[in-house]
Coordinates of C-alpha atoms in Angstrom, one line a residue:
Chain A
M1 CA 0.1 31.6 18.4
L2 CA -1.1 27.9 19.5
T3 CA -1.4 27.8 23.2
A4 CA -0.2 24.8 25.0
H5 CA -3.8 23.5 25.5
T6 CA -5.0 23.8 21.9
I7 CA -1.5 21.7 21.1
K8 CA -2.6 19.3 23.7
I9 CA -6.1 18.8 22.3
I10 CA -5.1 18.3 18.8
Q11 CA -2.1 16.1 19.5
S12 CA -4.9 14.0 21.4
L13 CA -6.9 13.4 18.4
D14 CA -5.2 10.5 17.2
K15 CA -7.2 8.8 19.6
K16 CA -10.9 8.0 19.0
K17 CA -11.6 8.5 22.5
Y18 CA -10.4 12.2 22.3
R19 CA -12.1 12.6 18.7
Q20 CA -15.3 11.7 20.3
K21 CA -14.9 13.7 23.6
Y22 CA -14.3 16.8 21.7
N23 CA -16.0 16.0 18.7
L24 CA -13.4 16.8 16.3
F25 CA -10.8 15.2 14.0
L26 CA -8.1 16.2 11.4
V27 CA -7.6 16.8 7.9
E28 CA -3.9 17.7 6.9
G29 CA -2.9 19.5 3.8
N30 CA -4.0 21.9 1.4
K31 CA -4.8 19.6 -1.2
I32 CA -7.6 17.7 0.8
I33 CA -8.5 20.7 3.0
K34 CA -9.6 23.0 -0.3
E35 CA -12.2 20.1 -0.8
L36 CA -13.8 20.6 2.9
P37 CA -15.8 23.4 2.0
D38 CA -17.8 21.7 -1.0
S39 CA -18.5 18.9 1.2
D40 CA -20.8 18.3 4.3
Y41 CA -18.0 18.5 6.9
Q42 CA -17.4 21.5 8.9
I43 CA -14.0 23.0 9.4
A44 CA -13.9 24.3 13.3
D45 CA -10.4 25.6 13.1
L46 CA -7.7 26.2 10.4
Y47 CA -4.0 26.4 10.9
S48 CA -1.8 27.3 8.2
A49 CA 2.2 28.1 7.6
D50 CA 1.0 29.5 4.6
P51 CA -2.6 30.9 4.7
E52 CA -2.1 32.6 1.2
L53 CA -2.1 29.3 -0.2
L54 CA -5.1 28.4 1.1
P55 CA -8.2 30.3 -0.3
I56 CA -11.0 29.3 1.9
E57 CA -12.6 32.7 2.9
T58 CA -15.6 31.0 4.9
V59 CA -13.0 29.9 7.9
K60 CA -10.9 32.0 10.1
K61 CA -7.3 30.7 9.0
E62 CA -4.6 31.2 11.7
K63 CA -1.0 31.7 10.7
I64 CA 1.4 29.0 12.6
L65 CA 5.2 28.8 12.1
P66 CA 6.4 25.6 10.9
A67 CA 7.7 24.7 14.5
E68 CA 4.2 24.8 15.6
L69 CA 2.7 22.7 12.5
K70 CA 5.1 20.2 13.5
K71 CA 3.7 19.8 17.0
I72 CA 0.0 19.4 15.7
S73 CA 0.8 17.4 12.6
F74 CA 0.4 13.6 12.5
L75 CA 2.4 13.4 9.5
Q76 CA 6.4 12.5 9.5
H77 CA 6.7 15.2 7.0
P78 CA 4.1 17.7 7.9
K79 CA 2.4 19.4 4.8
D80 CA 1.0 23.2 4.7
S81 CA -1.6 23.1 6.9
V82 CA -4.0 21.4 9.4
A83 CA -7.7 21.8 9.3
V84 CA -9.6 20.8 12.7
C85 CA -13.0 19.4 11.6
K86 CA -16.4 18.8 13.4
L87 CA -17.1 15.0 14.1
P88 CA -20.1 14.3 11.7
D89 CA -23.2 12.4 12.9
Q90 CA -22.6 8.4 12.5
A91 CA -23.2 7.8 9.0
V92 CA -26.4 5.9 8.2
I93 CA -26.7 2.8 6.4
K94 CA -27.9 3.1 2.5
D95 CA -29.2 0.7 0.0
V96 CA -26.8 0.9 -2.8
D97 CA -25.7 -1.8 -5.5
I98 CA -22.3 -2.7 -4.8
Q99 CA -20.9 -1.9 -1.5
I100 CA -17.5 -3.3 0.1
V101 CA -18.0 -4.8 3.8
L102 CA -14.7 -4.8 6.2
D103 CA -14.5 -7.4 9.2
G104 CA -11.8 -6.1 11.7
I105 CA -9.7 -4.1 9.3
Q106 CA -6.8 -3.1 11.8
D107 CA -4.2 -0.7 9.4
P108 CA -5.0 2.5 9.0
G109 CA -3.4 2.6 5.7
N110 CA -5.3 -0.4 4.7
L111 CA -8.9 1.3 5.4
G112 CA -7.6 4.5 3.8
T113 CA -6.6 3.0 0.9
I114 CA -9.6 0.9 0.2
I115 CA -11.7 4.2 0.6
R116 CA -9.6 5.6 -2.0
L117 CA -10.4 2.5 -4.3
A118 CA -14.2 2.7 -3.6
D119 CA -14.0 6.4 -4.8
W120 CA -12.2 5.5 -7.8
F121 CA -14.7 2.6 -8.7
G122 CA -17.8 4.7 -7.8
I123 CA -18.5 2.3 -4.7
E124 CA -20.5 4.9 -2.6
Q125 CA -20.7 2.6 0.7
I126 CA -18.3 0.7 3.0
I127 CA -19.7 -1.1 5.9
C128 CA -17.3 -1.7 8.6
S129 CA -17.3 -4.0 11.5
T130 CA -17.3 -2.3 15.1
D131 CA -13.7 -3.3 15.5
T132 CA -12.4 -1.8 12.2
V133 CA -10.1 0.9 12.7
D134 CA -11.9 4.5 12.7
V135 CA -12.2 6.1 9.5
Y136 CA -11.6 9.4 11.4
N137 CA -8.1 8.2 12.7
P138 CA -5.4 10.9 11.1
K139 CA -3.5 8.0 9.3
V140 CA -6.8 6.6 7.6
I141 CA -7.9 10.3 6.6
Q142 CA -4.5 11.0 5.4
A143 CA -4.7 7.3 3.4
T144 CA -7.5 8.3 1.7
M145 CA -6.1 11.5 -0.1
G146 CA -9.4 13.2 0.2
S147 CA -11.9 10.3 -0.8
F148 CA -13.4 10.0 2.5
L149 CA -15.6 12.9 1.4
R150 CA -17.3 10.9 -1.2
V151 CA -17.7 7.3 0.6
N152 CA -20.0 6.4 3.1
V153 CA -18.4 4.7 5.6
C154 CA -20.4 3.1 8.4
Y155 CA -19.8 0.8 11.5
T156 CA -22.4 -1.5 12.8
D157 CA -22.7 -5.2 14.0
L158 CA -21.7 -7.0 10.7
E159 CA -23.4 -10.3 11.9
E160 CA -26.5 -8.5 12.2
Y161 CA -26.3 -6.8 9.6
L162 CA -25.6 -9.2 6.9
S163 CA -27.9 -11.7 8.4
Q164 CA -30.8 -9.4 7.0
Y165 CA -29.1 -8.4 3.8
S166 CA -30.8 -10.1 0.9
C167 CA -28.4 -10.1 -1.7
P168 CA -25.4 -12.1 -2.4
I169 CA -22.4 -11.7 -0.2
L170 CA -19.1 -12.4 -1.5
G171 CA -16.0 -13.2 0.6
T172 CA -12.7 -13.2 -0.2
D173 CA -10.1 -16.3 0.8
M174 CA -7.3 -18.5 -0.8
T175 CA -9.6 -21.4 -2.1
G176 CA -12.7 -19.6 -3.5
E177 CA -13.9 -19.2 -7.0
N178 CA -11.4 -18.0 -9.7
I179 CA -12.5 -14.0 -10.1
Y180 CA -11.8 -14.2 -13.8
N181 CA -14.6 -17.1 -14.0
T182 CA -17.0 -15.3 -11.5
D183 CA -20.3 -13.5 -12.4
F184 CA -20.9 -10.5 -10.3
P185 CA -24.6 -9.8 -9.6
K186 CA -25.8 -6.4 -10.4
K187 CA -26.4 -5.8 -6.4
F188 CA -24.0 -7.5 -3.9
S189 CA -21.7 -7.2 -0.9
L190 CA -17.9 -7.8 -1.2
V191 CA -16.6 -8.8 2.2
F192 CA -12.6 -8.5 3.3
G193 CA -11.3 -9.4 6.8
N194 CA -8.5 -9.2 8.9
E195 CA -5.1 -8.7 8.0
G196 CA -3.8 -11.6 9.5
N197 CA -7.1 -13.7 10.7
G198 CA -9.2 -13.3 7.6
L199 CA -13.0 -13.4 8.2
R200 CA -14.4 -14.2 11.9
P201 CA -16.6 -17.3 11.8
S202 CA -19.8 -15.7 12.4
T203 CA -18.9 -13.5 9.3
E204 CA -17.9 -16.8 7.0
Q205 CA -21.0 -18.7 7.9
L206 CA -23.1 -15.8 6.1
I207 CA -21.2 -15.6 3.0
T208 CA -22.7 -16.7 0.0
K209 CA -19.9 -17.3 -2.2
M210 CA -16.0 -17.2 -1.9
I211 CA -14.1 -15.9 -4.6
T212 CA -10.2 -16.1 -5.0
I213 CA -7.7 -14.0 -7.1
P214 CA -5.6 -17.0 -9.0
R215 CA -1.8 -17.1 -8.3
F216 CA 0.1 -17.2 -11.7
G217 CA 3.6 -17.2 -10.5
N218 CA 5.4 -19.6 -8.1
R219 CA 3.1 -21.7 -5.8
Q220 CA 5.9 -22.2 -3.5
S221 CA 5.3 -18.7 -2.0
T222 CA 3.0 -19.1 1.0
E223 CA 2.2 -15.4 1.0
S224 CA -1.0 -14.2 -0.1
L225 CA -1.8 -10.5 -1.4
N226 CA -2.5 -7.3 1.0
V227 CA -6.2 -7.2 1.8
S228 CA -6.0 -3.7 -0.1
M229 CA -4.6 -4.7 -3.2
S230 CA -6.4 -7.6 -3.3
A231 CA -9.5 -5.2 -3.2
G232 CA -8.0 -3.3 -5.9
I233 CA -7.5 -6.4 -8.2
I234 CA -10.9 -7.8 -7.7
L235 CA -12.6 -4.3 -8.1
G236 CA -10.7 -3.8 -11.4
N237 CA -12.1 -7.3 -12.5
I238 CA -15.6 -6.4 -11.5
F239 CA -15.5 -3.2 -13.5
S240 CA -14.0 -4.7 -16.6
T241 CA -17.2 -5.8 -17.6
R242 CA -19.3 -3.4 -16.4
Chain B
M1 CA 26.3 -10.7 22.7
L2 CA 26.4 -8.1 19.7
T3 CA 29.8 -6.1 20.0
A4 CA 29.1 -1.8 19.5
H5 CA 31.3 -2.3 16.3
T6 CA 28.8 -5.0 14.9
I7 CA 25.9 -3.1 15.9
K8 CA 27.2 -0.2 14.0
I9 CA 27.7 -2.0 10.9
I10 CA 24.1 -3.6 11.0
Q11 CA 22.3 -0.3 11.6
S12 CA 24.6 1.2 8.7
L13 CA 23.0 -1.2 6.1
D14 CA 19.9 1.2 5.5
K15 CA 22.3 3.1 3.4
K16 CA 23.1 1.9 -0.2
K17 CA 26.9 3.3 0.3
Y18 CA 27.3 1.0 3.2
R19 CA 25.8 -2.3 2.1
Q20 CA 27.7 -1.6 -0.9
K21 CA 30.9 -1.0 1.2
Y22 CA 30.3 -4.2 3.5
N23 CA 28.9 -6.0 0.7
L24 CA 25.8 -7.0 3.1
F25 CA 22.0 -6.5 3.3
L26 CA 19.4 -7.2 5.8
V27 CA 16.4 -9.8 5.9
E28 CA 14.2 -9.5 8.9
G29 CA 11.7 -12.2 10.6
N30 CA 11.6 -16.1 10.5
K31 CA 9.2 -16.4 7.9
I32 CA 11.2 -14.9 5.1
I33 CA 14.8 -16.0 6.8
K34 CA 13.6 -19.6 6.3
E35 CA 13.2 -19.3 2.4
L36 CA 17.0 -18.2 2.1
P37 CA 18.7 -21.9 2.3
D38 CA 16.8 -22.8 -0.7
S39 CA 17.7 -19.5 -2.6
D40 CA 21.1 -18.1 -4.4
Y41 CA 21.5 -15.6 -1.4
Q42 CA 24.2 -16.4 1.2
I43 CA 23.4 -15.9 4.9
A44 CA 26.7 -14.4 6.4
D45 CA 25.0 -13.7 10.2
L46 CA 22.0 -14.9 11.8
Y47 CA 20.9 -13.3 14.9
S48 CA 17.8 -14.4 16.7
A49 CA 16.2 -13.8 19.9
D50 CA 14.6 -17.2 19.9
P51 CA 17.0 -19.8 17.6
E52 CA 14.7 -22.6 18.5
L53 CA 12.3 -21.4 16.3
L54 CA 14.5 -21.1 13.2
P55 CA 15.5 -24.6 11.7
I56 CA 18.7 -23.3 9.5
E57 CA 21.4 -25.8 10.3
T58 CA 23.9 -24.7 8.1
V59 CA 24.5 -21.3 9.3
K60 CA 25.8 -20.3 13.0
K61 CA 22.9 -18.9 14.8
E62 CA 23.9 -16.2 17.5
K63 CA 21.1 -15.8 20.3
I64 CA 20.7 -12.0 21.2
L65 CA 18.5 -10.3 23.6
P66 CA 15.4 -8.7 22.4
A67 CA 17.0 -5.4 23.5
E68 CA 20.0 -6.2 21.1
L69 CA 17.3 -7.2 18.4
K70 CA 15.5 -3.7 18.9
K71 CA 19.1 -2.3 18.3
I72 CA 19.7 -3.9 14.7
S73 CA 16.1 -3.9 13.7
F74 CA 14.8 -1.5 11.0
L75 CA 11.2 -2.4 12.0
Q76 CA 9.1 -0.4 14.2
H77 CA 8.1 -3.6 15.9
P78 CA 11.2 -6.1 15.2
K79 CA 10.5 -9.7 14.7
D80 CA 12.0 -12.5 16.2
S81 CA 15.4 -12.7 13.8
V82 CA 17.7 -10.6 11.5
A83 CA 19.7 -12.4 8.9
V84 CA 23.0 -10.7 7.6
C85 CA 23.1 -11.6 4.1
K86 CA 25.7 -11.3 1.3
L87 CA 24.9 -8.8 -1.5
P88 CA 24.8 -10.7 -4.7
D89 CA 26.3 -9.5 -7.7
Q90 CA 24.6 -7.4 -10.2
A91 CA 21.7 -9.1 -11.6
V92 CA 21.5 -9.4 -15.5
I93 CA 18.9 -8.8 -17.6
K94 CA 17.2 -11.9 -18.8
D95 CA 14.9 -12.2 -22.0
V96 CA 11.4 -12.6 -20.7
D97 CA 7.7 -12.5 -22.1
I98 CA 6.1 -9.8 -19.6
Q99 CA 8.3 -7.5 -17.7
I100 CA 7.6 -4.6 -15.7
V101 CA 10.0 -1.4 -16.0
L102 CA 10.2 1.4 -13.0
D103 CA 11.3 4.9 -14.1
G104 CA 12.7 6.8 -10.9
I105 CA 10.1 4.8 -8.5
Q106 CA 11.3 6.4 -4.9
D107 CA 9.2 4.7 -2.2
P108 CA 10.6 1.8 -0.7
G109 CA 7.1 0.4 0.2
N110 CA 6.2 0.8 -3.6
L111 CA 8.9 -1.2 -5.2
G112 CA 8.6 -3.8 -2.5
T113 CA 4.7 -4.4 -3.4
I114 CA 5.4 -4.2 -7.0
I115 CA 8.1 -7.1 -6.6
R116 CA 5.2 -8.9 -4.4
L117 CA 2.9 -8.6 -7.4
A118 CA 5.2 -9.6 -10.0
D119 CA 5.7 -13.0 -7.9
W120 CA 2.3 -13.4 -7.5
F121 CA 1.5 -13.0 -11.3
G122 CA 4.8 -14.9 -12.3
I123 CA 6.6 -11.8 -13.8
E124 CA 10.0 -12.9 -13.5
Q125 CA 11.8 -9.5 -14.1
I126 CA 11.7 -6.0 -13.3
I127 CA 14.0 -3.2 -14.8
C128 CA 14.6 -0.2 -13.0
S129 CA 16.0 3.0 -13.5
T130 CA 19.5 3.7 -11.7
D131 CA 17.7 6.3 -9.8
T132 CA 14.8 3.6 -8.9
V133 CA 15.0 3.1 -4.7
D134 CA 17.5 0.3 -4.2
V135 CA 15.8 -3.3 -3.9
Y136 CA 18.5 -4.1 -0.8
N137 CA 16.9 -1.1 1.5
P138 CA 15.6 -2.9 4.4
K139 CA 12.2 -1.5 4.0
V140 CA 12.1 -2.5 0.2
I141 CA 13.0 -6.3 1.4
Q142 CA 10.6 -6.2 3.9
A143 CA 7.3 -5.0 1.7
T144 CA 8.5 -7.7 -0.9
M145 CA 7.5 -10.2 2.2
G146 CA 10.5 -12.5 0.7
S147 CA 9.3 -12.1 -3.2
F148 CA 12.8 -10.4 -3.9
L149 CA 13.8 -14.2 -3.5
R150 CA 11.8 -15.2 -7.1
V151 CA 12.0 -11.5 -8.9
N152 CA 15.0 -10.6 -11.1
V153 CA 15.4 -6.9 -10.3
C154 CA 17.9 -5.1 -12.5
Y155 CA 19.2 -1.5 -12.6
T156 CA 20.3 0.1 -15.7
D157 CA 20.0 3.2 -17.9
L158 CA 16.5 3.0 -19.2
E159 CA 16.9 5.1 -22.0
E160 CA 19.7 3.2 -23.5
Y161 CA 18.0 -0.1 -22.6
L162 CA 14.3 0.7 -24.0
S163 CA 16.0 2.2 -27.1
Q164 CA 17.3 -1.3 -28.0
Y165 CA 14.0 -3.3 -26.7
S166 CA 12.2 -4.3 -29.9
C167 CA 8.8 -5.3 -28.4
P168 CA 5.8 -2.8 -27.3
I169 CA 6.5 -0.6 -24.6
L170 CA 3.2 0.1 -22.6
G171 CA 2.9 3.2 -20.4
T172 CA 0.5 4.3 -17.7
D173 CA -1.1 7.8 -17.5
M174 CA -4.4 9.4 -17.1
T175 CA -5.2 9.8 -20.6
G176 CA -4.2 6.4 -22.4
E177 CA -6.3 3.8 -23.7
N178 CA -9.1 2.2 -21.4
I179 CA -6.9 -1.1 -19.8
Y180 CA -10.0 -2.9 -20.5
N181 CA -10.2 -2.5 -24.2
T182 CA -6.3 -2.8 -24.5
D183 CA -4.9 -6.4 -26.6
F184 CA -2.0 -7.1 -24.6
P185 CA 0.8 -8.8 -26.7
K186 CA 2.7 -11.8 -25.6
K187 CA 5.9 -10.0 -25.0
F188 CA 6.3 -6.4 -23.9
S189 CA 7.1 -3.8 -21.0
L190 CA 5.0 -2.4 -18.7
V191 CA 6.5 0.9 -17.9
F192 CA 5.6 2.9 -14.3
G193 CA 6.7 6.1 -13.4
N194 CA 8.0 8.1 -10.4
E195 CA 5.2 8.8 -7.7
G196 CA 4.9 12.5 -8.1
N197 CA 6.3 13.3 -11.6
G198 CA 5.3 10.2 -13.8
L199 CA 7.3 9.3 -16.7
R200 CA 10.5 10.9 -17.6
P201 CA 10.5 12.6 -21.0
S202 CA 13.2 10.9 -22.2
T203 CA 11.2 7.6 -21.2
E204 CA 7.9 8.9 -22.4
Q205 CA 9.1 9.2 -26.0
L206 CA 10.0 5.5 -26.2
I207 CA 6.4 4.5 -25.0
T208 CA 4.7 2.5 -27.8
K209 CA 1.1 3.1 -26.1
M210 CA -0.2 4.9 -23.1
I211 CA -3.1 2.8 -21.0
T212 CA -5.2 3.9 -18.5
I213 CA -7.3 2.5 -15.3
P214 CA -10.7 4.1 -15.9
R215 CA -12.2 6.2 -13.3
F216 CA -15.7 5.0 -12.6
G217 CA -16.4 7.1 -9.7
N218 CA -16.8 10.9 -9.1
R219 CA -14.6 12.6 -11.7
Q220 CA -14.4 15.8 -9.1
S221 CA -11.9 14.3 -7.7
T222 CA -8.1 15.0 -9.2
E223 CA -6.5 12.2 -7.6
S224 CA -4.9 9.1 -9.2
L225 CA -4.4 5.8 -7.7
N226 CA -1.0 4.9 -5.9
V227 CA 1.3 3.6 -8.5
S228 CA 1.7 0.2 -6.9
M229 CA -2.2 -0.3 -6.7
S230 CA -2.4 0.7 -10.2
A231 CA 0.2 -2.0 -11.1
G232 CA -2.1 -4.4 -9.4
I233 CA -5.2 -3.3 -11.2
I234 CA -3.5 -3.6 -14.5
L235 CA -1.5 -6.8 -13.9
G236 CA -4.8 -8.4 -12.7
N237 CA -6.4 -7.2 -16.2
I238 CA -3.6 -8.5 -18.0
F239 CA -3.9 -12.0 -16.6
S240 CA -7.7 -12.6 -16.6
T241 CA -7.2 -13.3 -20.2
R242 CA -4.1 -15.5 -20.1

């Protein structure tokens, strides 16, 4: 049986302030939770409506009622289990060949989808501006479908970081070089901007080359592609020749 | 001032049954609504919290209060206006070079995103199984960002239709031919299956060739890409050589 105090703490974990205060974040669903023991993440508490289905022996599992699960889940349709995990130390930037850089991405679904894409294409690192949505936001974690376990997501001052980065910095906009004509170097950063406003000027001025997904359809539409879809199409193109 | 009766009718339009009963569907937001007069769609009623911002002269605009807008909007954060449009006649299948075929897509966001992708790549037609989510679902319309105006979305018995289709039928799964090695013909259908279950057997047996987006990252993950992301990456690759 969950105490009101526990429920209150778990419910607060959708806010970064409380994740940092309690040093905890949430992972939902057996499918992702089962991957935790093989990762660097530590489970603090594990709550499940059906603990038999969760073969994790190293942590105490608490059986809870579906009604309790509903209270502590952030999903519209709660899954089987919720793992409360310890927030890791801040990720340290590594030296990698291809990395994604995010300048002020706000939508948790977009960040989660981009982490999932990075995992699919074997991109080990994503560098985020400090105002990008937090990777430990429960909606981001959920949208990664477990890929957050395999991608190094770091937050830093982008202007400072990119000023010292010595390889090409590719940005994406609506008027850059056609991605299908671009020779992608061995080592580079691929930068995506905010959903509504694109790259901020301080980031834009550090871009080495702008690239664009050409529109084949009706030019009448002023609508662009969503940022995570753009990332998928560009990554798909980069890896087509590797 | 909206009557309770009008509000009730508009609120019912998230269900296909009521869209068909009243022969109406909803379009939200000035950005998309402004594109309606140049399309084949007819606006029945137009409600706006700020009609001055909506330069459509051909239809009577009714100014409503933000609280009324909230009642008739299906968005979490209602936009400026809601257009109640006449449901068009059922779309007729055309003969096109490349078309997308959807076998039981359930998620409105996925259908909307795929329509948006089709528009971007100039694919004029999407053929859907009869159990695919309805294109006039307000969440689908919203996710298309207006692209439903430029793509012919038809519903039909897929088994019957594909049995008589004489060009290559490409399916997507996890074990097919690498998309980067595939020669895409001039004319073909590209089929995507249901989010959880993939293609149903009766569709699968009509596929000419299965294709796959190769995974470059960690093979440990069993997770696949979301169907609309797969569609984006595959279309991006097809159009890279056209």
